[in-house]
Coordinates of C-alpha atoms in Angstrom, one line a residue:
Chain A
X1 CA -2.4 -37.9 40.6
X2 CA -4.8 -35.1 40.6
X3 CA -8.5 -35.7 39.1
X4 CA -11.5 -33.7 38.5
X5 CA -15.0 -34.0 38.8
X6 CA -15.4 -35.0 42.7
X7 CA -12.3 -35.7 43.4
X8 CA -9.3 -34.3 45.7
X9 CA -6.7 -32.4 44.1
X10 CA -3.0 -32.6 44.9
X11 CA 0.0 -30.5 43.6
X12 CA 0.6 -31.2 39.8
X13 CA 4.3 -30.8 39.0
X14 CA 2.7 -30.5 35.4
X15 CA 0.6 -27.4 36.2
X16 CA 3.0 -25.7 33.5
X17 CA 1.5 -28.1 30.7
X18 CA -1.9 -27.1 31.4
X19 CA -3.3 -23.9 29.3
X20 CA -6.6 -22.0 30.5
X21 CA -9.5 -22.1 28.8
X22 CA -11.5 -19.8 31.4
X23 CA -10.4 -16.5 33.3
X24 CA -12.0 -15.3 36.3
X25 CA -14.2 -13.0 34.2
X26 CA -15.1 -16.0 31.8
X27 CA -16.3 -18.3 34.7
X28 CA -18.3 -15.3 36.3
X29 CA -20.1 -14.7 32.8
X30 CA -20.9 -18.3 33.0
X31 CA -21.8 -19.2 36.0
X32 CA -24.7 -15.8 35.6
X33 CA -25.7 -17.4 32.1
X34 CA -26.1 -20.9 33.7
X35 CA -28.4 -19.4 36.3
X36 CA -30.7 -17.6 33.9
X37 CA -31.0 -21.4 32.4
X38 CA -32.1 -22.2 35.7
X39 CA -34.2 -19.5 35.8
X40 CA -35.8 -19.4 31.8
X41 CA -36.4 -23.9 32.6
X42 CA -38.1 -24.0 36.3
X43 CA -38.0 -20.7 37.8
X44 CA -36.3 -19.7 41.5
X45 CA -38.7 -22.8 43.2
X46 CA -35.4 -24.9 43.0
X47 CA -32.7 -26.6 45.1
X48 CA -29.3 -26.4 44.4
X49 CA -27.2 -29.2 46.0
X50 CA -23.2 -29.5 45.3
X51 CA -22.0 -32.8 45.5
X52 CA -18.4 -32.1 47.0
X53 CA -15.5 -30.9 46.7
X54 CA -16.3 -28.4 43.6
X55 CA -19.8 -29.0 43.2
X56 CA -20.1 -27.2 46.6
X57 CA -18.9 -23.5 45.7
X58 CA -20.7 -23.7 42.3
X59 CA -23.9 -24.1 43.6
X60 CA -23.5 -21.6 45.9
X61 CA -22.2 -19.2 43.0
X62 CA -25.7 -20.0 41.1
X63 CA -27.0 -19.5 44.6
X64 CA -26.2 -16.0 44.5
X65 CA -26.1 -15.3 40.6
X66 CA -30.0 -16.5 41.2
X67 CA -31.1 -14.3 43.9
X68 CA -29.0 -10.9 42.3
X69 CA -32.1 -11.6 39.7
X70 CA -34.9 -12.5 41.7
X71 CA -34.5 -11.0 45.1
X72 CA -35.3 -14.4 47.0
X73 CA -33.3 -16.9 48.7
X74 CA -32.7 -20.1 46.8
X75 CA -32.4 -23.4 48.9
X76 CA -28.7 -25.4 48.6
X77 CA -27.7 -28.1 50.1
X78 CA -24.4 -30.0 49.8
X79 CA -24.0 -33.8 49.0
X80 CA -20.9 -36.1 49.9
X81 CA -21.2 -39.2 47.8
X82 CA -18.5 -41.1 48.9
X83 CA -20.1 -44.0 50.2
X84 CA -22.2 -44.7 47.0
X85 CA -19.3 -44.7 44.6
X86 CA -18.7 -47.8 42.8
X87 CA -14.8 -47.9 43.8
X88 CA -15.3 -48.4 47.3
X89 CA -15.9 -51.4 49.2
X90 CA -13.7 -54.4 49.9
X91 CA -13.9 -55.9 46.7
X92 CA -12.1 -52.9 44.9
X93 CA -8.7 -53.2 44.4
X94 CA -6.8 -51.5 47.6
X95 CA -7.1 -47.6 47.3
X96 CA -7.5 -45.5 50.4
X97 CA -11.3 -44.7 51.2
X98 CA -12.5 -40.4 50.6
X99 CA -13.1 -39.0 53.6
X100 CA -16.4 -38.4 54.7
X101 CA -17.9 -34.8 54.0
X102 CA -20.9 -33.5 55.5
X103 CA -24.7 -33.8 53.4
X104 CA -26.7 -31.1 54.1
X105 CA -30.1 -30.7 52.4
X106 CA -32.6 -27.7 53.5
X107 CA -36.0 -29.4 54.9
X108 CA -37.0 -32.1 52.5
X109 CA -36.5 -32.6 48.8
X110 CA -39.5 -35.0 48.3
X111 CA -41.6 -33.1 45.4
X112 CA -39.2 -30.5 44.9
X113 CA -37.5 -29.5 42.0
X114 CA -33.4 -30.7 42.0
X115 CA -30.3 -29.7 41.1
X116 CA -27.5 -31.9 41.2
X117 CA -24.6 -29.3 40.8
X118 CA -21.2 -30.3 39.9
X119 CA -17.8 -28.5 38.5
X120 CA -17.2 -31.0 35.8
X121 CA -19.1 -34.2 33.8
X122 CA -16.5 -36.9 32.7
X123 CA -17.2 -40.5 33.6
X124 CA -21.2 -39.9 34.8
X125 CA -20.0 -41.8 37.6
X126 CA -20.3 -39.3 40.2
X127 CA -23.6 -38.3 38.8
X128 CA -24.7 -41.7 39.3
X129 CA -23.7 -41.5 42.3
X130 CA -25.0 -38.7 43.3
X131 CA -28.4 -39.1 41.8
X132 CA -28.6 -42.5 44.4
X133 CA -28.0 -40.9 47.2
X134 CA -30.1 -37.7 46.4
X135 CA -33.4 -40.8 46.4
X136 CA -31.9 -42.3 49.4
X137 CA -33.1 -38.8 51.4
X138 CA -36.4 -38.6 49.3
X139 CA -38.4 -38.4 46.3
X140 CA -37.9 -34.8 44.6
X141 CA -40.4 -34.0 41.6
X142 CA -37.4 -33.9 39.6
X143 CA -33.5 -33.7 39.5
X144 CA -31.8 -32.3 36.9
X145 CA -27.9 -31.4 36.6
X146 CA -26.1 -28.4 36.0
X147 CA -22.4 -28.7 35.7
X148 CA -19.8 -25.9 34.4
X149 CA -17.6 -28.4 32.4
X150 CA -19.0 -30.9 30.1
X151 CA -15.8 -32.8 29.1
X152 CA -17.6 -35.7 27.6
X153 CA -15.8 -39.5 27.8
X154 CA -19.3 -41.1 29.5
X155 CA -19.0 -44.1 30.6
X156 CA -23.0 -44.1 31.8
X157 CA -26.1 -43.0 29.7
X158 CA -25.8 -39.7 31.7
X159 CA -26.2 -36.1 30.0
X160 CA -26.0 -32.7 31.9
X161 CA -29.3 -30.3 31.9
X162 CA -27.3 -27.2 31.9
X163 CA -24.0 -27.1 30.6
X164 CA -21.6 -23.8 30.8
X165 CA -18.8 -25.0 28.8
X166 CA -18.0 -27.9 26.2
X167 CA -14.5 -28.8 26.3
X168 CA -13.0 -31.4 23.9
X169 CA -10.8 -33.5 25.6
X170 CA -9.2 -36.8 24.9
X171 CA -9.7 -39.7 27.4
X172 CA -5.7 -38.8 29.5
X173 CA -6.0 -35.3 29.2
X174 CA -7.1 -33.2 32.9
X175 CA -9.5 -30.9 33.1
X176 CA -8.5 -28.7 36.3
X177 CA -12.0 -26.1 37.5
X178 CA -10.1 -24.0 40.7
X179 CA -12.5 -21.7 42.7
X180 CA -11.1 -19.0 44.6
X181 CA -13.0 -20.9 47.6
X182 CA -10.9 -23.9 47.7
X183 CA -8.2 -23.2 45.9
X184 CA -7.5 -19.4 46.0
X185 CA -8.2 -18.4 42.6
X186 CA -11.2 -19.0 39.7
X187 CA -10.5 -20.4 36.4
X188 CA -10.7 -23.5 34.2
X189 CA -7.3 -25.5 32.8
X190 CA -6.5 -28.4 30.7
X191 CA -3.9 -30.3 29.8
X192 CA -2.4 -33.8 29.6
X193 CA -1.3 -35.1 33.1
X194 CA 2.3 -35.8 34.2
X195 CA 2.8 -39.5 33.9
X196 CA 4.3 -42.0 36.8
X197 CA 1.5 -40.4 38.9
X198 CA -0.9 -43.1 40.8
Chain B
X1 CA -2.9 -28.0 69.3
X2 CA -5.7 -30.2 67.4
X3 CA -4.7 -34.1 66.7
X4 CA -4.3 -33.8 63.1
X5 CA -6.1 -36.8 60.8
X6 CA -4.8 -39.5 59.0
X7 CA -5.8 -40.0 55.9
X8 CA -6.4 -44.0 56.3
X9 CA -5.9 -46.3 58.6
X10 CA -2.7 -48.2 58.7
X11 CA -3.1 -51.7 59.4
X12 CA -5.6 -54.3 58.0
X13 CA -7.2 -54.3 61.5
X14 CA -8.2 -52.4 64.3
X15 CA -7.3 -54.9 67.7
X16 CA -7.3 -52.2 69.8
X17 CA -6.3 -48.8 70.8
X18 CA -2.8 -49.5 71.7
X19 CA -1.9 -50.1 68.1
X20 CA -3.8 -46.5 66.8
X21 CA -1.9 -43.1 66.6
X22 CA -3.9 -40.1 67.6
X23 CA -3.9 -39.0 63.9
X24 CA -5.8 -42.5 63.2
X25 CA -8.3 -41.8 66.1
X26 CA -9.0 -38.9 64.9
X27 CA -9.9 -40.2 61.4
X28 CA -12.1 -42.2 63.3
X29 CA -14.2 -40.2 65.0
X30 CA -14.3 -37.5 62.0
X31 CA -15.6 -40.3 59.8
X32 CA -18.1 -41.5 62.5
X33 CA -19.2 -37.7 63.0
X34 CA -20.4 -37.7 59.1
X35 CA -22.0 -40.8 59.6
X36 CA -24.3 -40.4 62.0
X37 CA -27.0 -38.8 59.9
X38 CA -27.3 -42.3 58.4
X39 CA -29.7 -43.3 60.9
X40 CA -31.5 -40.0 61.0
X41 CA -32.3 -40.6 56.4
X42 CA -35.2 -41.5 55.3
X43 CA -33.6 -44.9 53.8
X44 CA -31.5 -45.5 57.0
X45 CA -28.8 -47.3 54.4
X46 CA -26.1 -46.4 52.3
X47 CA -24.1 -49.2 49.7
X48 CA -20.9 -49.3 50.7
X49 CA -20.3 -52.4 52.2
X50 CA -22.7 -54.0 49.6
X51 CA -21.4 -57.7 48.4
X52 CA -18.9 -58.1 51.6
X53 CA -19.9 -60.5 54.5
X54 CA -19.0 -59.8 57.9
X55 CA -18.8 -62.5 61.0
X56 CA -19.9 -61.6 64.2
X57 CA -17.7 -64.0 66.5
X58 CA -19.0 -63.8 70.2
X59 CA -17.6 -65.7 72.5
X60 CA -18.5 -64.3 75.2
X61 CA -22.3 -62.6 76.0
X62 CA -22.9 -59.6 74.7
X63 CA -26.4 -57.9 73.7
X64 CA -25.4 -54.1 73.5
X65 CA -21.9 -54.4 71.2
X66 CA -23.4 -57.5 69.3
X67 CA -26.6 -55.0 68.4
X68 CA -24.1 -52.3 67.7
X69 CA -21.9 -53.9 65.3
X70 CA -25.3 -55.5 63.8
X71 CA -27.0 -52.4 63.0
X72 CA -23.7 -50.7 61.8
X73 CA -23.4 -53.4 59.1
X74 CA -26.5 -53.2 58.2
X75 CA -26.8 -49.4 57.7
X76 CA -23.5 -50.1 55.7
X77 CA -24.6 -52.7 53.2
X78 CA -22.9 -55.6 54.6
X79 CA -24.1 -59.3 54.9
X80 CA -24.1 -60.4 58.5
X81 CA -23.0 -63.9 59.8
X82 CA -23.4 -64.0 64.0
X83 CA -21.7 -67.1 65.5
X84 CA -22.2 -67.5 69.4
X85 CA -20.0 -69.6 71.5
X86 CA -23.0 -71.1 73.2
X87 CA -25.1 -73.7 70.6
X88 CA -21.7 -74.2 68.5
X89 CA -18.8 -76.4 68.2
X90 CA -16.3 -74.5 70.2
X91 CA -18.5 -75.7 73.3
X92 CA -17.3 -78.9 71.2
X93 CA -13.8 -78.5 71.8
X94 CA -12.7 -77.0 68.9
X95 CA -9.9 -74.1 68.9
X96 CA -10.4 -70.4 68.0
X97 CA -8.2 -70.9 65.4
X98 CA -9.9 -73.9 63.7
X99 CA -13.1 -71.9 64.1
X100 CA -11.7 -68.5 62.2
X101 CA -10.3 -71.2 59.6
X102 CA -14.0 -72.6 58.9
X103 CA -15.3 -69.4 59.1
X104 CA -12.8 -68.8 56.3
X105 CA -14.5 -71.3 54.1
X106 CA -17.4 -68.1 54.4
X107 CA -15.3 -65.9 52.7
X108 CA -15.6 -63.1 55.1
X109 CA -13.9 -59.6 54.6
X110 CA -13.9 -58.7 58.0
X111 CA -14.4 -61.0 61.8
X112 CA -15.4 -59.0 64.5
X113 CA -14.6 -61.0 67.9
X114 CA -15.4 -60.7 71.6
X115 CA -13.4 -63.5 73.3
X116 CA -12.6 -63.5 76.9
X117 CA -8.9 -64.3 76.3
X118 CA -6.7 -61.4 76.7
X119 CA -5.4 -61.2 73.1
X120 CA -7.2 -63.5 71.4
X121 CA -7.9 -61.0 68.1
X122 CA -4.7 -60.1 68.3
X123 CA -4.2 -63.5 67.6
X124 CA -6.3 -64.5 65.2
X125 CA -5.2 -61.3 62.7
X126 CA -1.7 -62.1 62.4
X127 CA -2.7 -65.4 61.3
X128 CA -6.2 -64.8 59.2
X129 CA -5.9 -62.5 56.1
X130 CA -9.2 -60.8 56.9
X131 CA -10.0 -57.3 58.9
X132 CA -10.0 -58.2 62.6
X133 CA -12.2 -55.9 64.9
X134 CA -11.7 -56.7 68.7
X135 CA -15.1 -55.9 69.9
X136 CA -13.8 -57.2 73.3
X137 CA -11.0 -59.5 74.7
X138 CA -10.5 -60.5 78.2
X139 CA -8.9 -57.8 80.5
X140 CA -7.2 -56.2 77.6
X141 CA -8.8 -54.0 75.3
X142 CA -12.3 -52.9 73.8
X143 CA -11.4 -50.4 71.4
X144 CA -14.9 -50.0 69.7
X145 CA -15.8 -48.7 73.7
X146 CA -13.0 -46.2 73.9
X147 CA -13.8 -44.7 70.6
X148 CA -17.7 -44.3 71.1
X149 CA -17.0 -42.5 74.4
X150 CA -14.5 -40.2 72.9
X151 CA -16.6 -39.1 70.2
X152 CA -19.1 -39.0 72.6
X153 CA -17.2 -36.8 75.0
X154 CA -15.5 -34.8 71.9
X155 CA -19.4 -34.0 71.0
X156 CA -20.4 -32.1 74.1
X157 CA -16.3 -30.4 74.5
X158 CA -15.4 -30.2 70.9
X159 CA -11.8 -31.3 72.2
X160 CA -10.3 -34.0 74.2
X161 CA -7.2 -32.0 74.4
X162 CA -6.9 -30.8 78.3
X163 CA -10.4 -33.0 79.1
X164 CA -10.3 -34.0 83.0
X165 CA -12.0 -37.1 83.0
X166 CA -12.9 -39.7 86.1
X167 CA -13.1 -43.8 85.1
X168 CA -14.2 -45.2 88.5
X169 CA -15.1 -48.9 90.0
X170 CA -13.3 -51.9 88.7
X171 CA -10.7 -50.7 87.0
X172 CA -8.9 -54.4 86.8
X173 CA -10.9 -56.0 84.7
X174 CA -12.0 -53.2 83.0
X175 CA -10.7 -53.4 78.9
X176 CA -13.0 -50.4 78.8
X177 CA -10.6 -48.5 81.3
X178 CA -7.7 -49.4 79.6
X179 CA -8.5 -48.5 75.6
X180 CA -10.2 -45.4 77.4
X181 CA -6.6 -44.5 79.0
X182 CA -4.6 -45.5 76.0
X183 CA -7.0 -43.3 73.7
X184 CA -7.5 -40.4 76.1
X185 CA -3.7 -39.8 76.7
X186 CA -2.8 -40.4 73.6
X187 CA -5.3 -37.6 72.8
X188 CA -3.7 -35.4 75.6
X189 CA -6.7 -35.7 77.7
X190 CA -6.2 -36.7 82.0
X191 CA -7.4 -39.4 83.2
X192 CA -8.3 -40.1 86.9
X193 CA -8.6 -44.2 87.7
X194 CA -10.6 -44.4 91.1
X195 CA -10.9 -48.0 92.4
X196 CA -10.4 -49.7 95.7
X197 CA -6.4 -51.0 96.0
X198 CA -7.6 -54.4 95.1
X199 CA -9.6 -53.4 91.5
X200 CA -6.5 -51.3 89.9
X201 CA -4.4 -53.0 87.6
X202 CA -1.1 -54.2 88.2
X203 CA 0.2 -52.3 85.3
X204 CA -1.3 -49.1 86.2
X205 CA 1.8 -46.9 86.6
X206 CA 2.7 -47.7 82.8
X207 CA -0.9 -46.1 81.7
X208 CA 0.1 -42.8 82.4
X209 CA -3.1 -42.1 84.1
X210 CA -3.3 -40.7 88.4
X211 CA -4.9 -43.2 90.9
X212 CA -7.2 -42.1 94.0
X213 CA -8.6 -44.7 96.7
X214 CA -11.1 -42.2 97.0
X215 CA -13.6 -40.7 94.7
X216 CA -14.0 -37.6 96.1
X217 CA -10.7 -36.1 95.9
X218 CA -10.6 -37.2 92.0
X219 CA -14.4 -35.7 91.1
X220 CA -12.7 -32.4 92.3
X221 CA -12.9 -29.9 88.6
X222 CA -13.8 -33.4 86.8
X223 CA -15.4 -33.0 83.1
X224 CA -16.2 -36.1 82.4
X225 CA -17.0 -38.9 85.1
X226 CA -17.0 -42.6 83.8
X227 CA -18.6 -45.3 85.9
X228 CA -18.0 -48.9 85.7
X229 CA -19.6 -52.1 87.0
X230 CA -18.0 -54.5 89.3
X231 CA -17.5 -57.6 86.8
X232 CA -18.1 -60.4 89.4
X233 CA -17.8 -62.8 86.2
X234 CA -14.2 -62.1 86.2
X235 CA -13.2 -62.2 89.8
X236 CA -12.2 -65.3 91.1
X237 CA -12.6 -63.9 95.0
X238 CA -14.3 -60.8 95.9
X239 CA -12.0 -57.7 96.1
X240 CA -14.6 -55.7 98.9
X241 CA -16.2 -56.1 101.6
X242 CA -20.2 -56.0 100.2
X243 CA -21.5 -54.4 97.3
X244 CA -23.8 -52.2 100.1
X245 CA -20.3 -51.2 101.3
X246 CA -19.1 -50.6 97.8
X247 CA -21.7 -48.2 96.8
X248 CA -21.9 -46.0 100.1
X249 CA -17.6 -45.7 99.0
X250 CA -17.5 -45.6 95.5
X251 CA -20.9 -45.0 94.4
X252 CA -21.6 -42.0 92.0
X253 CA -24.3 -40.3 94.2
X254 CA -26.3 -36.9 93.4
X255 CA -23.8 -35.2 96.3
X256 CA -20.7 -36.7 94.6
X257 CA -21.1 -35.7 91.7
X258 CA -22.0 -31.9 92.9
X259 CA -17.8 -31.9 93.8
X260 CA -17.3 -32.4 89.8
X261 CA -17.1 -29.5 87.2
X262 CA -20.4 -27.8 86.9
X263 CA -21.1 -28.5 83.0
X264 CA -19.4 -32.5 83.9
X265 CA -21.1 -35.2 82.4
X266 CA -21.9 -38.6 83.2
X267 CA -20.9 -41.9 81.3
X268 CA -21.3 -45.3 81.5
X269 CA -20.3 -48.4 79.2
X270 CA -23.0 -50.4 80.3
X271 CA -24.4 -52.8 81.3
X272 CA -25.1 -50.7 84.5
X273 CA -25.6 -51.8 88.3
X274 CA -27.6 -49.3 89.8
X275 CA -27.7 -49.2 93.0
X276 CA -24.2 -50.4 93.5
X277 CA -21.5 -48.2 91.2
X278 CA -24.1 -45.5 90.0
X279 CA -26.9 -44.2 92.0
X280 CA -30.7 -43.8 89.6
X281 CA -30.9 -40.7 89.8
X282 CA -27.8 -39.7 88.4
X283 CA -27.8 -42.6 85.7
X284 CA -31.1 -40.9 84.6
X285 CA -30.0 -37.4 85.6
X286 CA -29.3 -34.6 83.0
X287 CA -25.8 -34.6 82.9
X288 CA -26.0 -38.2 82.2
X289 CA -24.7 -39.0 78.1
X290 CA -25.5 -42.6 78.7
X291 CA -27.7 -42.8 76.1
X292 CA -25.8 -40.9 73.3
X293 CA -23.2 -43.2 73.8
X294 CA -25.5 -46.2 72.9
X295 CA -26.1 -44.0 69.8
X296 CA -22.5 -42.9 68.7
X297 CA -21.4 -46.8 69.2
X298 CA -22.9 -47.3 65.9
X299 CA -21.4 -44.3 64.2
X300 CA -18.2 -45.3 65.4
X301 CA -18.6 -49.3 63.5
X302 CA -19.9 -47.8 60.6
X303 CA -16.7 -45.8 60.3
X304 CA -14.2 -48.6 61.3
X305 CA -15.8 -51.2 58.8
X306 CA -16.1 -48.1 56.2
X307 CA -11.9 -46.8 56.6
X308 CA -10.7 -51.1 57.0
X309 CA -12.7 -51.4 53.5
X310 CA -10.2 -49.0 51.9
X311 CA -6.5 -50.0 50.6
X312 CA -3.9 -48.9 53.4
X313 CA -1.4 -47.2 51.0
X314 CA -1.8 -46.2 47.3
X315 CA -3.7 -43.1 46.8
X316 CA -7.1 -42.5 46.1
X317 CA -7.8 -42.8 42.4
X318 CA -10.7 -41.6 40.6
X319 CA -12.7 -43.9 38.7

């Protein structure tokens, strides 16, 4: 099975079942509209940190969106959360552990504006997640969280900052986000998962 | 070619380095790389081993692997339990395997044991449901060791692959020579045992590792040169002459080590006889990675404990 938001992705045999709801063009214009939220709410002052896989190559898209405006570098960091999920540990039932992924943060984040960056809000697990290991590494000013899909089903009181798309979804249907990066191409899909999977 | 990773480990345990494929061993020592900067955080923590209790069974003295394992359960989460043989009811009479049962009663998810049986983790996992770590048995294995030095080594060459490296002094009752010879062929490193005749082990030829009576010939183009201590504690008559002899012999001296690879670096397991296998200066010289490897022991519990608390063979699911 193949899932979004933080997760790896494997081949989907159902790929042909999914329909696209962004181009390459679409996910460009957002990604540059995103960044002038960013821009309009707490100007370039900011850090950008991914949390991995996906989160990674969109923060570094705002990255550069940010600076074609302003001219200056922007701080981003990367964030793996896997060892503050609340599905590992030996009290989960049996499922194979992430691997571990680099965290990288430029200098400190103690009063520093933050933000969390992610391809796609589901659960608001991973967010939690990654909000408790951003205060594990210090105490930012603020974080806030930009993510490109908002495909709602929260399972936490957690709600995105900036938001580039609103896709309705219901709870078994995938929401795929491919960036040329890691996948070899850009674009946005959904569609209902093949069963028999996990 | 690089070792490729596993994705998990593939037994409920990790008994020693004999039982590991190189793609597991590789796993490891990615896994420790990324947790490293644990202790470097500002909150030198992180909850993954939260709610799961972890005995430390030591049978046998330890300070530097007892601390290692501590502090790597710690910075994971874990609750720690440390049972010594000394001041407890096996100097009582009662049987390892009596004890683990007890400890059972504790509901631990993982027993790490030193015991100076050959064998005894082994042992104790094919009987006791829980994760077994050998942190040490006997003459046999210490695979905790083997793994820290690798990364250790890996660090400073970026490969093991093609890695000429030197494990000298008393080889015999060495487990630290042995899981370092398992792990580094397996990892297509070559591995050069110096010892006198009377500290090799019996089994050497089946380690796939050369032998020299001499250190000199084996320092020749060496990367890496491990030094280990005599272990008087497990010799029942003395294999050489005087440890004055010993050292003027085998001793890794300032000279010696000139006939190794210029870049070659310096190991040692610890706890360290200077003056007798290792000569101060060297110990404390510049090539000397003694101290990283006191660092990258932790890294490499942290990542054990971390990849035995994951399932060993459905898939990663998502929430």
């Amino acid at each position: 099975m193949w899932v979004s938001g933080g997760g790896e992705m494997t081949d989907d045999p159902g790929r042909t079942a999914l329909h696209q709801v962004l181009d390459k063009n679409g996910m460009a214009h957002t990604v540059a509209r995103m960044a002038a939220e960013i821009l309009e709410r707490d100007g370039d002052d900011v850090i950008l940190v991914g949390i991995h896989t996906r989160g990674v190559p969109l923060a570094d898209r705002l990255a550069c969106a940010l600076e074609e405006v302003t001219g200056r570098k922007v701080a981003v960091g990367r964030l793996d959360i896997s060892l503050y999920r609340d599905d590992v540990g030996p009290w989960r039932p049996a499922h194979q552990q992430p691997v571990l992924k680099e965290t990288v943060l430029p200098d400190s984040i103690d009063e520093r504006i933050v933000y969390l960056i992610d391809d796609v809000i589901f659960t608001g697990r991973t967010t939690r997640a990654g909000l408790d290991t951003l205060l594990d590494w210090g105490r930012p000013l603020a974080v806030r969280l930009a993510v490109l899909v908002d495909r709602g089903h929260r399972e936490l009181p957690i709600a995105a900052d900036i938001v580039g798309k609103v896709i309705n979804t219901s709870r078994d249907e995938d929401v795929r986000v491919r960036f040329a990066e890691v996948d070899g191409e850009d674009g946005v899909w959904i569609g209902r998962e093949v069963k028999d999977a996990g | 070619m690089p070792v490729e990773s596993a994705t998990a480990l593939g037994g409920k345990d990790v008994v020693g380095i004999n039982h590991l494929s190189a793609g597991e061993i590789q796993l490891i020592l990615n896994t420790a790389e990324e947790l490293l900067d644990v202790a470097e955080r500002p909150i030198k923590k992180v909850p993954a081993l939260r709610g799961s209790t972890v005995v430390n069974l030591f049978m046998e003295p330890s300070t530097r692997t007892r601390f290692s394992f501590e502090v790597a359960e710690k910075r994971l989460s874990a609750d720690t339990l440390n049972f010594s043989s000394s001041g407890s009811s096996v100097s009582k009479g009662e049987t390892l395997l009596d004890t683990a049962r007890n400890l059972m009663a504790m509901a631990p998810d993982f027993i790490v044991i030193r015991h100076p049986n050959s064998g005894a983790p082994h042992r104790l996992a094919g009987v006791i449901p829980v994760s077994i770590i050998n942190a040490g048995d006997g003459i046999n294995e210490h695979p905790t060791q083997a793994l820290l030095d690798a990364l250790t080594m890996r660090q400073r060459f970026d490969t093991l692959e093609g890695l000429r490296v030197v494990i000298a002094g008393d080889i015999r009752h060495s487990r630290v020579a042995r899981s370092n010879a398992f792990l580094l062929t397996k990892m297509g490193a070559e591995v050069r045992f110096v010892a006198p005749a009377s500290l090799l082990p019996l089994d050497v030829e089946d380690l796939g590792v050369s032998t020299f009576l001499r250190i000199e010939p084996a320092l020749e183009g060496a990367d890496v040169v491990m030094m280990l201590r005599i272990q008087l504690e497990r010799q029942k008559k003395i294999n050489f002459p005087s440890m004055r002899e010993y050292f003027d012999f085998f001793a890794l001296t300032p000279e010696r080590l000139r006939l190794a690879a210029d870049h070659a670096v310096v190991m040692h397991p610890g706890p360290m006889n200077r003056g007798v296998e290792i000569d101060s200066s060297v110990a404390d010289g510049e090539q000397s990675l003694i101290l990283d490897q006191v660092t990258n022991g932790v890294a490499i519990r942290m990542a054990i404990l971390y990849l035995l608390a994951g399932g060993r063979s459905e898939a990663a699911s998502d929430s």
